[in-house]
PDB file of C-alpha atoms in Angstrom:
ATOM      1  CA  UNK A   1      34.796  12.136  88.119  1.00 90.00           C
ATOM      2  CA  UNK A   2      33.666  13.478  84.984  1.00 96.00           C
ATOM      3  CA  UNK A   3      37.066  13.482  83.114  1.00 98.00           C
ATOM      4  CA  UNK A   4      37.138  16.382  81.043  1.00 98.00           C
ATOM      5  CA  UNK A   5      38.377  16.116  77.690  1.00 98.00           C
ATOM      6  CA  UNK A   6      40.530  20.101  75.740  1.00 98.00           C
ATOM      7  CA  UNK A   7      42.253  18.967  72.527  1.00 95.00           C
ATOM      8  CA  UNK A   8      44.496  15.833  73.478  1.00 96.00           C
ATOM      9  CA  UNK A   9      44.535  16.802  77.071  1.00 98.00           C
ATOM     10  CA  UNK A  10      42.626  14.863  79.672  1.00 98.00           C
ATOM     11  CA  UNK A  11      41.665  16.117  82.813  1.00 98.00           C
ATOM     12  CA  UNK A  12      40.528  14.727  85.904  1.00 96.00           C
ATOM     13  CA  UNK A  13      40.248  11.144  87.154  1.00 93.00           C
ATOM     14  CA  UNK A  14      43.790   9.696  86.790  1.00 92.00           C
ATOM     15  CA  UNK A  15      45.200  11.972  84.210  1.00 96.00           C
ATOM     16  CA  UNK A  16      47.909  13.856  84.731  1.00 95.00           C
ATOM     17  CA  UNK A  17      47.917  17.290  86.802  1.00 97.00           C
ATOM     18  CA  UNK A  18      47.160  20.803  84.305  1.00 98.00           C
ATOM     19  CA  UNK A  19      48.668  23.789  84.036  1.00 99.00           C
ATOM     20  CA  UNK A  20      47.126  26.275  83.093  1.00 99.00           C
ATOM     21  CA  UNK A  21      49.028  29.904  82.693  1.00 99.00           C
ATOM     22  CA  UNK A  22      49.991  32.652  81.192  1.00 98.00           C
ATOM     23  CA  UNK A  23      49.739  37.251  81.298  1.00 97.00           C
ATOM     24  CA  UNK A  24      46.518  38.387  83.245  1.00 96.00           C
ATOM     25  CA  UNK A  25      45.857  40.548  79.649  1.00 96.00           C
ATOM     26  CA  UNK A  26      46.992  40.227  76.911  1.00 97.00           C
ATOM     27  CA  UNK A  27      49.228  43.248  76.663  1.00 96.00           C
ATOM     28  CA  UNK A  28      50.767  42.535  73.108  1.00 97.00           C
ATOM     29  CA  UNK A  29      51.039  40.254  70.332  1.00 98.00           C
ATOM     30  CA  UNK A  30      54.960  39.849  71.013  1.00 98.00           C
ATOM     31  CA  UNK A  31      54.496  39.431  75.129  1.00 97.00           C
ATOM     32  CA  UNK A  32      52.068  37.004  74.438  1.00 98.00           C
ATOM     33  CA  UNK A  33      54.484  34.778  71.877  1.00 98.00           C
ATOM     34  CA  UNK A  34      56.996  35.281  73.540  1.00 98.00           C
ATOM     35  CA  UNK A  35      55.065  34.247  77.327  1.00 98.00           C
ATOM     36  CA  UNK A  36      53.259  31.105  76.017  1.00 99.00           C
ATOM     37  CA  UNK A  37      56.646  29.454  73.729  1.00 98.00           C
ATOM     38  CA  UNK A  38      58.536  29.869  76.739  1.00 98.00           C
ATOM     39  CA  UNK A  39      55.489  28.315  79.119  1.00 99.00           C
ATOM     40  CA  UNK A  40      55.161  25.446  76.911  1.00 98.00           C
ATOM     41  CA  UNK A  41      58.754  24.430  77.072  1.00 98.00           C
ATOM     42  CA  UNK A  42      58.549  24.614  81.078  1.00 99.00           C
ATOM     43  CA  UNK A  43      55.812  22.506  80.840  1.00 98.00           C
ATOM     44  CA  UNK A  44      56.971  20.301  78.972  1.00 98.00           C
ATOM     45  CA  UNK A  45      60.582  20.094  80.505  1.00 98.00           C
ATOM     46  CA  UNK A  46      57.564  19.251  84.105  1.00 98.00           C
ATOM     47  CA  UNK A  47      56.129  17.006  82.935  1.00 97.00           C
ATOM     48  CA  UNK A  48      52.762  18.966  82.562  1.00 98.00           C
ATOM     49  CA  UNK A  49      50.243  19.527  79.831  1.00 98.00           C
ATOM     50  CA  UNK A  50      49.760  23.017  79.309  1.00 98.00           C
ATOM     51  CA  UNK A  51      46.509  25.536  78.710  1.00 99.00           C
ATOM     52  CA  UNK A  52      47.691  29.410  77.334  1.00 99.00           C
ATOM     53  CA  UNK A  53      45.465  31.603  79.359  1.00 98.00           C
ATOM     54  CA  UNK A  54      44.976  35.657  78.947  1.00 98.00           C
ATOM     55  CA  UNK A  55      41.657  37.814  78.938  1.00 96.00           C
ATOM     56  CA  UNK A  56      41.542  40.094  76.270  1.00 96.00           C
ATOM     57  CA  UNK A  57      40.036  42.174  78.438  1.00 91.00           C
ATOM     58  CA  UNK A  58      39.798  42.707  82.426  1.00 85.00           C
ATOM     59  CA  UNK A  59      36.217  43.821  82.915  1.00 81.00           C
ATOM     60  CA  UNK A  60      36.159  44.900  86.775  1.00 79.00           C
ATOM     61  CA  UNK A  61      39.292  46.532  87.332  1.00 70.00           C
ATOM     62  CA  UNK A  62      39.633  48.429  90.363  1.00 72.00           C
ATOM     63  CA  UNK A  63      39.490  51.715  89.047  1.00 75.00           C
ATOM     64  CA  UNK A  64      38.003  53.172  85.657  1.00 85.00           C
ATOM     65  CA  UNK A  65      41.681  54.905  84.315  1.00 73.00           C
ATOM     66  CA  UNK A  66      42.655  51.070  84.727  1.00 79.00           C
ATOM     67  CA  UNK A  67      44.282  49.437  81.653  1.00 81.00           C
ATOM     68  CA  UNK A  68      41.402  47.075  80.677  1.00 86.00           C
ATOM     69  CA  UNK A  69      43.259  45.138  77.546  1.00 82.00           C
ATOM     70  CA  UNK A  70      43.478  45.389  73.788  1.00 91.00           C
ATOM     71  CA  UNK A  71      39.370  44.098  73.480  1.00 95.00           C
ATOM     72  CA  UNK A  72      37.646  41.395  71.980  1.00 97.00           C
ATOM     73  CA  UNK A  73      38.391  41.458  68.080  1.00 97.00           C
ATOM     74  CA  UNK A  74      42.689  42.326  67.945  1.00 98.00           C
ATOM     75  CA  UNK A  75      42.546  40.016  71.913  1.00 98.00           C
ATOM     76  CA  UNK A  76      41.421  36.709  70.093  1.00 98.00           C
ATOM     77  CA  UNK A  77      43.391  37.814  67.159  1.00 98.00           C
ATOM     78  CA  UNK A  78      46.382  37.201  69.462  1.00 98.00           C
ATOM     79  CA  UNK A  79      45.267  33.842  70.960  1.00 98.00           C
ATOM     80  CA  UNK A  80      44.777  32.450  67.671  1.00 98.00           C
ATOM     81  CA  UNK A  81      47.693  32.926  66.646  1.00 98.00           C
ATOM     82  CA  UNK A  82      49.435  31.674  70.231  1.00 98.00           C
ATOM     83  CA  UNK A  83      47.553  28.349  69.056  1.00 98.00           C
ATOM     84  CA  UNK A  84      48.621  28.362  65.706  1.00 98.00           C
ATOM     85  CA  UNK A  85      52.132  29.329  66.787  1.00 98.00           C
ATOM     86  CA  UNK A  86      52.744  27.495  70.129  1.00 98.00           C
ATOM     87  CA  UNK A  87      49.972  24.489  69.712  1.00 97.00           C
ATOM     88  CA  UNK A  88      48.480  24.937  73.008  1.00 98.00           C
ATOM     89  CA  UNK A  89      44.350  24.862  73.758  1.00 98.00           C
ATOM     90  CA  UNK A  90      43.160  28.039  74.972  1.00 99.00           C
ATOM     91  CA  UNK A  91      41.368  29.751  77.850  1.00 99.00           C
ATOM     92  CA  UNK A  92      40.102  33.024  78.234  1.00 98.00           C
ATOM     93  CA  UNK A  93      37.473  35.106  80.843  1.00 97.00           C
ATOM     94  CA  UNK A  94      34.170  36.171  79.210  1.00 98.00           C
ATOM     95  CA  UNK A  95      31.387  38.643  81.033  1.00 97.00           C
ATOM     96  CA  UNK A  96      28.314  38.411  78.493  1.00 98.00           C
ATOM     97  CA  UNK A  97      26.041  36.548  76.837  1.00 98.00           C
ATOM     98  CA  UNK A  98      27.717  38.477  73.497  1.00 98.00           C
ATOM     99  CA  UNK A  99      31.198  37.451  74.556  1.00 98.00           C
ATOM    100  CA  UNK A 100      30.313  33.984  75.401  1.00 98.00           C
ATOM    101  CA  UNK A 101      29.167  33.524  71.556  1.00 98.00           C
ATOM    102  CA  UNK A 102      31.859  34.747  70.067  1.00 98.00           C
ATOM    103  CA  UNK A 103      35.016  33.596  72.521  1.00 98.00           C
ATOM    104  CA  UNK A 104      33.665  30.015  71.737  1.00 98.00           C
ATOM    105  CA  UNK A 105      34.838  30.536  68.305  1.00 98.00           C
ATOM    106  CA  UNK A 106      38.040  30.653  69.393  1.00 98.00           C
ATOM    107  CA  UNK A 107      39.420  29.504  72.363  1.00 99.00           C
ATOM    108  CA  UNK A 108      38.665  25.911  74.149  1.00 99.00           C
ATOM    109  CA  UNK A 109      37.811  26.659  77.722  1.00 99.00           C
ATOM    110  CA  UNK A 110      35.303  29.613  78.875  1.00 99.00           C
ATOM    111  CA  UNK A 111      36.601  31.474  81.521  1.00 99.00           C
ATOM    112  CA  UNK A 112      33.615  32.783  84.244  1.00 99.00           C
ATOM    113  CA  UNK A 113      34.918  35.360  86.710  1.00 98.00           C
ATOM    114  CA  UNK A 114      34.780  34.756  90.138  1.00 97.00           C
ATOM    115  CA  UNK A 115      32.026  38.126  90.611  1.00 96.00           C
ATOM    116  CA  UNK A 116      30.582  36.284  87.826  1.00 98.00           C
ATOM    117  CA  UNK A 117      30.236  32.460  88.610  1.00 98.00           C
ATOM    118  CA  UNK A 118      26.436  32.719  89.538  1.00 98.00           C
ATOM    119  CA  UNK A 119      24.821  35.023  86.731  1.00 98.00           C
ATOM    120  CA  UNK A 120      22.299  32.205  84.364  1.00 99.00           C
ATOM    121  CA  UNK A 121      22.771  33.605  82.160  1.00 98.00           C
ATOM    122  CA  UNK A 122      26.151  33.675  81.101  1.00 99.00           C
ATOM    123  CA  UNK A 123      26.815  30.342  82.591  1.00 99.00           C
ATOM    124  CA  UNK A 124      23.861  29.266  80.121  1.00 99.00           C
ATOM    125  CA  UNK A 125      24.900  31.125  77.112  1.00 99.00           C
ATOM    126  CA  UNK A 126      29.114  29.289  77.765  1.00 99.00           C
ATOM    127  CA  UNK A 127      27.493  25.488  78.081  1.00 99.00           C
ATOM    128  CA  UNK A 128      25.670  25.811  74.627  1.00 98.00           C
ATOM    129  CA  UNK A 129      29.097  27.083  72.837  1.00 98.00           C
ATOM    130  CA  UNK A 130      30.206  22.864  73.479  1.00 98.00           C
ATOM    131  CA  UNK A 131      33.422  24.686  74.905  1.00 99.00           C
ATOM    132  CA  UNK A 132      34.878  23.801  78.449  1.00 99.00           C
ATOM    133  CA  UNK A 133      33.637  25.523  81.119  1.00 99.00           C
ATOM    134  CA  UNK A 134      35.780  26.515  83.888  1.00 99.00           C
ATOM    135  CA  UNK A 135      33.771  28.483  86.882  1.00 99.00           C
ATOM    136  CA  UNK A 136      36.175  30.637  89.199  1.00 98.00           C
ATOM    137  CA  UNK A 137      34.107  29.984  92.548  1.00 98.00           C
ATOM    138  CA  UNK A 138      33.644  33.612  94.091  1.00 97.00           C
ATOM    139  CA  UNK A 139      34.991  34.629  97.210  1.00 96.00           C
ATOM    140  CA  UNK A 140      31.711  34.925  98.623  1.00 97.00           C
ATOM    141  CA  UNK A 141      30.613  31.193  97.701  1.00 97.00           C
ATOM    142  CA  UNK A 142      30.639  28.262  99.671  1.00 98.00           C
ATOM    143  CA  UNK A 143      32.404  25.515  98.115  1.00 98.00           C
ATOM    144  CA  UNK A 144      29.108  23.401  98.381  1.00 97.00           C
ATOM    145  CA  UNK A 145      26.984  26.348  96.957  1.00 97.00           C
ATOM    146  CA  UNK A 146      28.935  25.270  94.125  1.00 98.00           C
ATOM    147  CA  UNK A 147      26.495  22.789  93.375  1.00 98.00           C
ATOM    148  CA  UNK A 148      24.135  24.837  91.973  1.00 98.00           C
ATOM    149  CA  UNK A 149      26.668  26.418  89.593  1.00 99.00           C
ATOM    150  CA  UNK A 150      27.042  22.558  88.521  1.00 99.00           C
ATOM    151  CA  UNK A 151      23.300  22.301  87.902  1.00 99.00           C
ATOM    152  CA  UNK A 152      22.758  25.564  85.795  1.00 99.00           C
ATOM    153  CA  UNK A 153      25.804  24.596  83.273  1.00 99.00           C
ATOM    154  CA  UNK A 154      24.406  20.295  83.419  1.00 99.00           C
ATOM    155  CA  UNK A 155      20.804  21.550  83.153  1.00 98.00           C
ATOM    156  CA  UNK A 156      22.313  23.366  79.739  1.00 98.00           C
ATOM    157  CA  UNK A 157      23.643  20.428  78.294  1.00 98.00           C
ATOM    158  CA  UNK A 158      26.961  20.259  79.381  1.00 98.00           C
ATOM    159  CA  UNK A 159      29.443  18.089  81.542  1.00 98.00           C
ATOM    160  CA  UNK A 160      33.142  19.835  80.600  1.00 99.00           C
ATOM    161  CA  UNK A 161      33.177  21.597  83.013  1.00 99.00           C
ATOM    162  CA  UNK A 162      36.177  22.918  85.734  1.00 99.00           C
ATOM    163  CA  UNK A 163      35.533  24.035  88.911  1.00 99.00           C
ATOM    164  CA  UNK A 164      38.072  26.592  89.958  1.00 99.00           C
ATOM    165  CA  UNK A 165      39.329  27.490  93.637  1.00 98.00           C
ATOM    166  CA  UNK A 166      40.912  30.923  94.399  1.00 97.00           C
ATOM    167  CA  UNK A 167      39.877  31.772  97.554  1.00 97.00           C
ATOM    168  CA  UNK A 168      36.992  33.312  99.833  1.00 97.00           C
ATOM    169  CA  UNK A 169      36.854  36.653 101.552  1.00 96.00           C
ATOM    170  CA  UNK A 170      38.982  37.809 104.805  1.00 95.00           C
ATOM    171  CA  UNK A 171      37.759  40.861 106.105  1.00 93.00           C
ATOM    172  CA  UNK A 172      38.015  43.800 104.538  1.00 93.00           C
ATOM    173  CA  UNK A 173      40.558  43.668 100.769  1.00 92.00           C
ATOM    174  CA  UNK A 174      42.445  39.792 102.188  1.00 94.00           C
ATOM    175  CA  UNK A 175      41.659  36.649 100.862  1.00 95.00           C
ATOM    176  CA  UNK A 176      41.829  32.967 102.424  1.00 97.00           C
ATOM    177  CA  UNK A 177      42.159  29.339 101.078  1.00 98.00           C
ATOM    178  CA  UNK A 178      40.073  26.515 102.674  1.00 97.00           C
ATOM    179  CA  UNK A 179      42.134  23.388 101.890  1.00 97.00           C
ATOM    180  CA  UNK A 180      38.494  21.978 102.675  1.00 97.00           C
ATOM    181  CA  UNK A 181      36.873  23.111  98.979  1.00 97.00           C
ATOM    182  CA  UNK A 182      39.309  21.323  97.214  1.00 97.00           C
ATOM    183  CA  UNK A 183      38.136  17.874  98.017  1.00 95.00           C
ATOM    184  CA  UNK A 184      34.229  19.221  98.681  1.00 97.00           C
ATOM    185  CA  UNK A 185      34.061  20.553  95.144  1.00 97.00           C
ATOM    186  CA  UNK A 186      35.800  17.165  93.624  1.00 96.00           C
ATOM    187  CA  UNK A 187      32.907  15.669  95.048  1.00 96.00           C
ATOM    188  CA  UNK A 188      30.771  17.355  92.490  1.00 98.00           C
ATOM    189  CA  UNK A 189      31.876  14.970  90.102  1.00 97.00           C
ATOM    190  CA  UNK A 190      34.265  17.521  87.898  1.00 98.00           C
ATOM    191  CA  UNK A 191      37.856  17.563  88.036  1.00 98.00           C
ATOM    192  CA  UNK A 192      38.942  20.848  90.640  1.00 98.00           C
ATOM    193  CA  UNK A 193      41.896  23.467  89.750  1.00 99.00           C
ATOM    194  CA  UNK A 194      43.646  25.620  92.029  1.00 99.00           C
ATOM    195  CA  UNK A 195      43.669  29.108  91.042  1.00 98.00           C
ATOM    196  CA  UNK A 196      48.199  29.719  92.991  1.00 98.00           C
ATOM    197  CA  UNK A 197      47.972  33.115  92.261  1.00 97.00           C
ATOM    198  CA  UNK A 198      44.253  34.746  92.831  1.00 96.00           C
ATOM    199  CA  UNK A 199      44.484  33.359  95.738  1.00 96.00           C
ATOM    200  CA  UNK A 200      47.573  36.181  97.182  1.00 95.00           C
ATOM    201  CA  UNK A 201      45.077  38.764  95.790  1.00 92.00           C
ATOM    202  CA  UNK A 202      44.532  41.852  97.861  1.00 92.00           C
ATOM    203  CA  UNK A 203      41.490  43.204  96.443  1.00 87.00           C
ATOM    204  CA  UNK A 204      41.182  46.986  96.207  1.00 81.00           C
ATOM    205  CA  UNK A 205      44.806  46.716  98.566  1.00 68.00           C
ATOM    206  CA  UNK A 206      46.518  49.212  96.309  1.00 69.00           C
ATOM    207  CA  UNK A 207      43.856  51.612  96.989  1.00 69.00           C
ATOM    208  CA  UNK A 208      42.688  52.602  92.708  1.00 65.00           C
ATOM    209  CA  UNK A 209      43.999  48.843  92.345  1.00 67.00           C
ATOM    210  CA  UNK A 210      44.356  44.707  93.993  1.00 70.00           C
ATOM    211  CA  UNK A 211      47.982  43.932  94.786  1.00 83.00           C
ATOM    212  CA  UNK A 212      49.317  40.655  96.520  1.00 85.00           C
ATOM    213  CA  UNK A 213      51.164  38.464  98.450  1.00 94.00           C
ATOM    214  CA  UNK A 214      53.396  36.921  95.700  1.00 94.00           C
ATOM    215  CA  UNK A 215      55.401  35.757  98.529  1.00 96.00           C
ATOM    216  CA  UNK A 216      52.519  32.691  99.242  1.00 97.00           C
ATOM    217  CA  UNK A 217      52.473  31.272  95.645  1.00 98.00           C
ATOM    218  CA  UNK A 218      54.472  28.425  96.271  1.00 97.00           C
ATOM    219  CA  UNK A 219      52.978  27.124 100.350  1.00 97.00           C
ATOM    220  CA  UNK A 220      49.289  27.757  98.653  1.00 98.00           C
ATOM    221  CA  UNK A 221      50.479  25.756  95.550  1.00 98.00           C
ATOM    222  CA  UNK A 222      51.926  22.915  97.596  1.00 98.00           C
ATOM    223  CA  UNK A 223      49.310  22.514 100.434  1.00 97.00           C
ATOM    224  CA  UNK A 224      47.000  22.375  97.305  1.00 97.00           C
ATOM    225  CA  UNK A 225      49.283  19.915  95.798  1.00 96.00           C
ATOM    226  CA  UNK A 226      48.972  17.995  98.728  1.00 94.00           C
ATOM    227  CA  UNK A 227      45.106  18.503  99.858  1.00 94.00           C
ATOM    228  CA  UNK A 228      44.229  16.739  96.007  1.00 94.00           C
ATOM    229  CA  UNK A 229      43.648  18.677  92.769  1.00 96.00           C
ATOM    230  CA  UNK A 230      43.583  17.863  89.383  1.00 97.00           C
ATOM    231  CA  UNK A 231      45.575  21.610  87.947  1.00 98.00           C
ATOM    232  CA  UNK A 232      46.941  24.720  88.701  1.00 99.00           C
ATOM    233  CA  UNK A 233      45.754  27.717  87.216  1.00 99.00           C
ATOM    234  CA  UNK A 234      48.867  30.565  87.843  1.00 98.00           C
ATOM    235  CA  UNK A 235      49.448  34.383  85.988  1.00 97.00           C
ATOM    236  CA  UNK A 236      52.817  34.208  84.878  1.00 98.00           C
ATOM    237  CA  UNK A 237      54.892  37.745  83.819  1.00 98.00           C
ATOM    238  CA  UNK A 238      59.048  38.265  82.417  1.00 96.00           C
ATOM    239  CA  UNK A 239      58.542  41.024  84.705  1.00 97.00           C
ATOM    240  CA  UNK A 240      55.588  41.099  86.898  1.00 94.00           C
ATOM    241  CA  UNK A 241      56.402  44.976  88.585  1.00 93.00           C
ATOM    242  CA  UNK A 242      55.917  46.134  85.005  1.00 94.00           C
ATOM    243  CA  UNK A 243      52.723  44.354  84.178  1.00 91.00           C
ATOM    244  CA  UNK A 244      49.770  46.249  83.621  1.00 92.00           C
ATOM    245  CA  UNK A 245      47.537  43.943  85.751  1.00 87.00           C
ATOM    246  CA  UNK A 246      47.694  42.085  89.008  1.00 82.00           C
ATOM    247  CA  UNK A 247      51.864  42.480  89.048  1.00 86.00           C
ATOM    248  CA  UNK A 248      52.018  42.286  92.959  1.00 89.00           C
ATOM    249  CA  UNK A 249      50.475  38.408  92.324  1.00 93.00           C
ATOM    250  CA  UNK A 250      52.123  36.724  89.113  1.00 95.00           C
ATOM    251  CA  UNK A 251      54.805  34.449  89.016  1.00 97.00           C
ATOM    252  CA  UNK A 252      57.429  36.134  87.326  1.00 97.00           C
ATOM    253  CA  UNK A 253      58.810  33.977  84.567  1.00 98.00           C
ATOM    254  CA  UNK A 254      62.378  33.414  85.583  1.00 98.00           C
ATOM    255  CA  UNK A 255      60.923  31.103  88.600  1.00 98.00           C
ATOM    256  CA  UNK A 256      58.554  29.844  87.168  1.00 98.00           C
ATOM    257  CA  UNK A 257      60.182  26.180  86.266  1.00 98.00           C
ATOM    258  CA  UNK A 258      61.628  26.083  89.952  1.00 98.00           C
ATOM    259  CA  UNK A 259      57.668  26.307  91.596  1.00 98.00           C
ATOM    260  CA  UNK A 260      56.331  23.642  89.166  1.00 98.00           C
ATOM    261  CA  UNK A 261      58.913  20.953  89.902  1.00 98.00           C
ATOM    262  CA  UNK A 262      57.966  21.270  93.538  1.00 97.00           C
ATOM    263  CA  UNK A 263      54.432  21.233  92.983  1.00 97.00           C
ATOM    264  CA  UNK A 264      54.626  18.008  90.578  1.00 96.00           C
ATOM    265  CA  UNK A 265      56.828  16.207  93.336  1.00 96.00           C
ATOM    266  CA  UNK A 266      54.658  17.094  95.751  1.00 96.00           C
ATOM    267  CA  UNK A 267      51.795  15.641  93.420  1.00 95.00           C
ATOM    268  CA  UNK A 268      53.535  12.851  92.430  1.00 93.00           C
ATOM    269  CA  UNK A 269      53.602  12.021  96.241  1.00 91.00           C
ATOM    270  CA  UNK A 270      50.337  12.393  97.437  1.00 85.00           C
ATOM    271  CA  UNK A 271      48.192  11.855  94.455  1.00 77.00           C
ATOM    272  CA  UNK A 272      44.916  13.735  94.114  1.00 69.00           C
ATOM    273  CA  UNK A 273      42.495  13.755  96.785  1.00 60.00           C
ATOM    274  CA  UNK A 274      42.077  11.300 100.439  1.00 56.00           C
ATOM    275  CA  UNK A 275      43.175   7.778 100.243  1.00 56.00           C
ATOM    276  CA  UNK A 276      41.302   7.673 103.236  1.00 51.00           C
ATOM    277  CA  UNK A 277      38.454   9.131 105.366  1.00 54.00           C
ATOM    278  CA  UNK A 278      39.160   9.234 109.381  1.00 55.00           C
TER     279      UNK A 278
END
């Protein structure tokens, strides 16, 4: 298992489970800073290292009229302020070779969206920035097919890799999570993160937007803790029902501490992976 260093945080192996959390999209500087501050306080209280995530552009929204974000320049400027004032490492999505290079100058982790996880040029560009690359497993991929993604990144010169499970397409407008994916992907030699919020998404379920089943975030996060992973990805918002993107499957900020306490208890009890093979 490669241990991936992100600033002072070490992910993988025997190191503590990491929390990657923040609003789906950067709605404003005020919201980003206030949310980051509060999540950082909660993560410290619970005892989980924390990476702030938020997107400057949601390039795959269901509708042409949906809010996409503030754009790369303004968004990266806000992310830079979050790092300066909160002290948390940063993660954001990139969608093109040019974005990877630009965002790589600011953030600590470049995230490859699930829909783009096989885009070779994007993977190569992200790898060549020297930043950590977190790849969301496509809803259309098996966990063992992520071996090809890992190979592309390794051949491009990086072993600073995270792999994220976010569910698999199950018929129309639905996702399911096969918890076997966590140990399978950990078997590829890199830390695995469980995305507890996109895993409850109902893609396109709202017609012009995606819907979600927030009530299943805690059960799935708990199951992932038992199956074994190296950290959790959660989108969090002070008022999810007013959020401009992915509100139905975001964790209310007021409920985050209680959720993390539950998940951490299970992580501490179960470890990070199978202790035996039947």
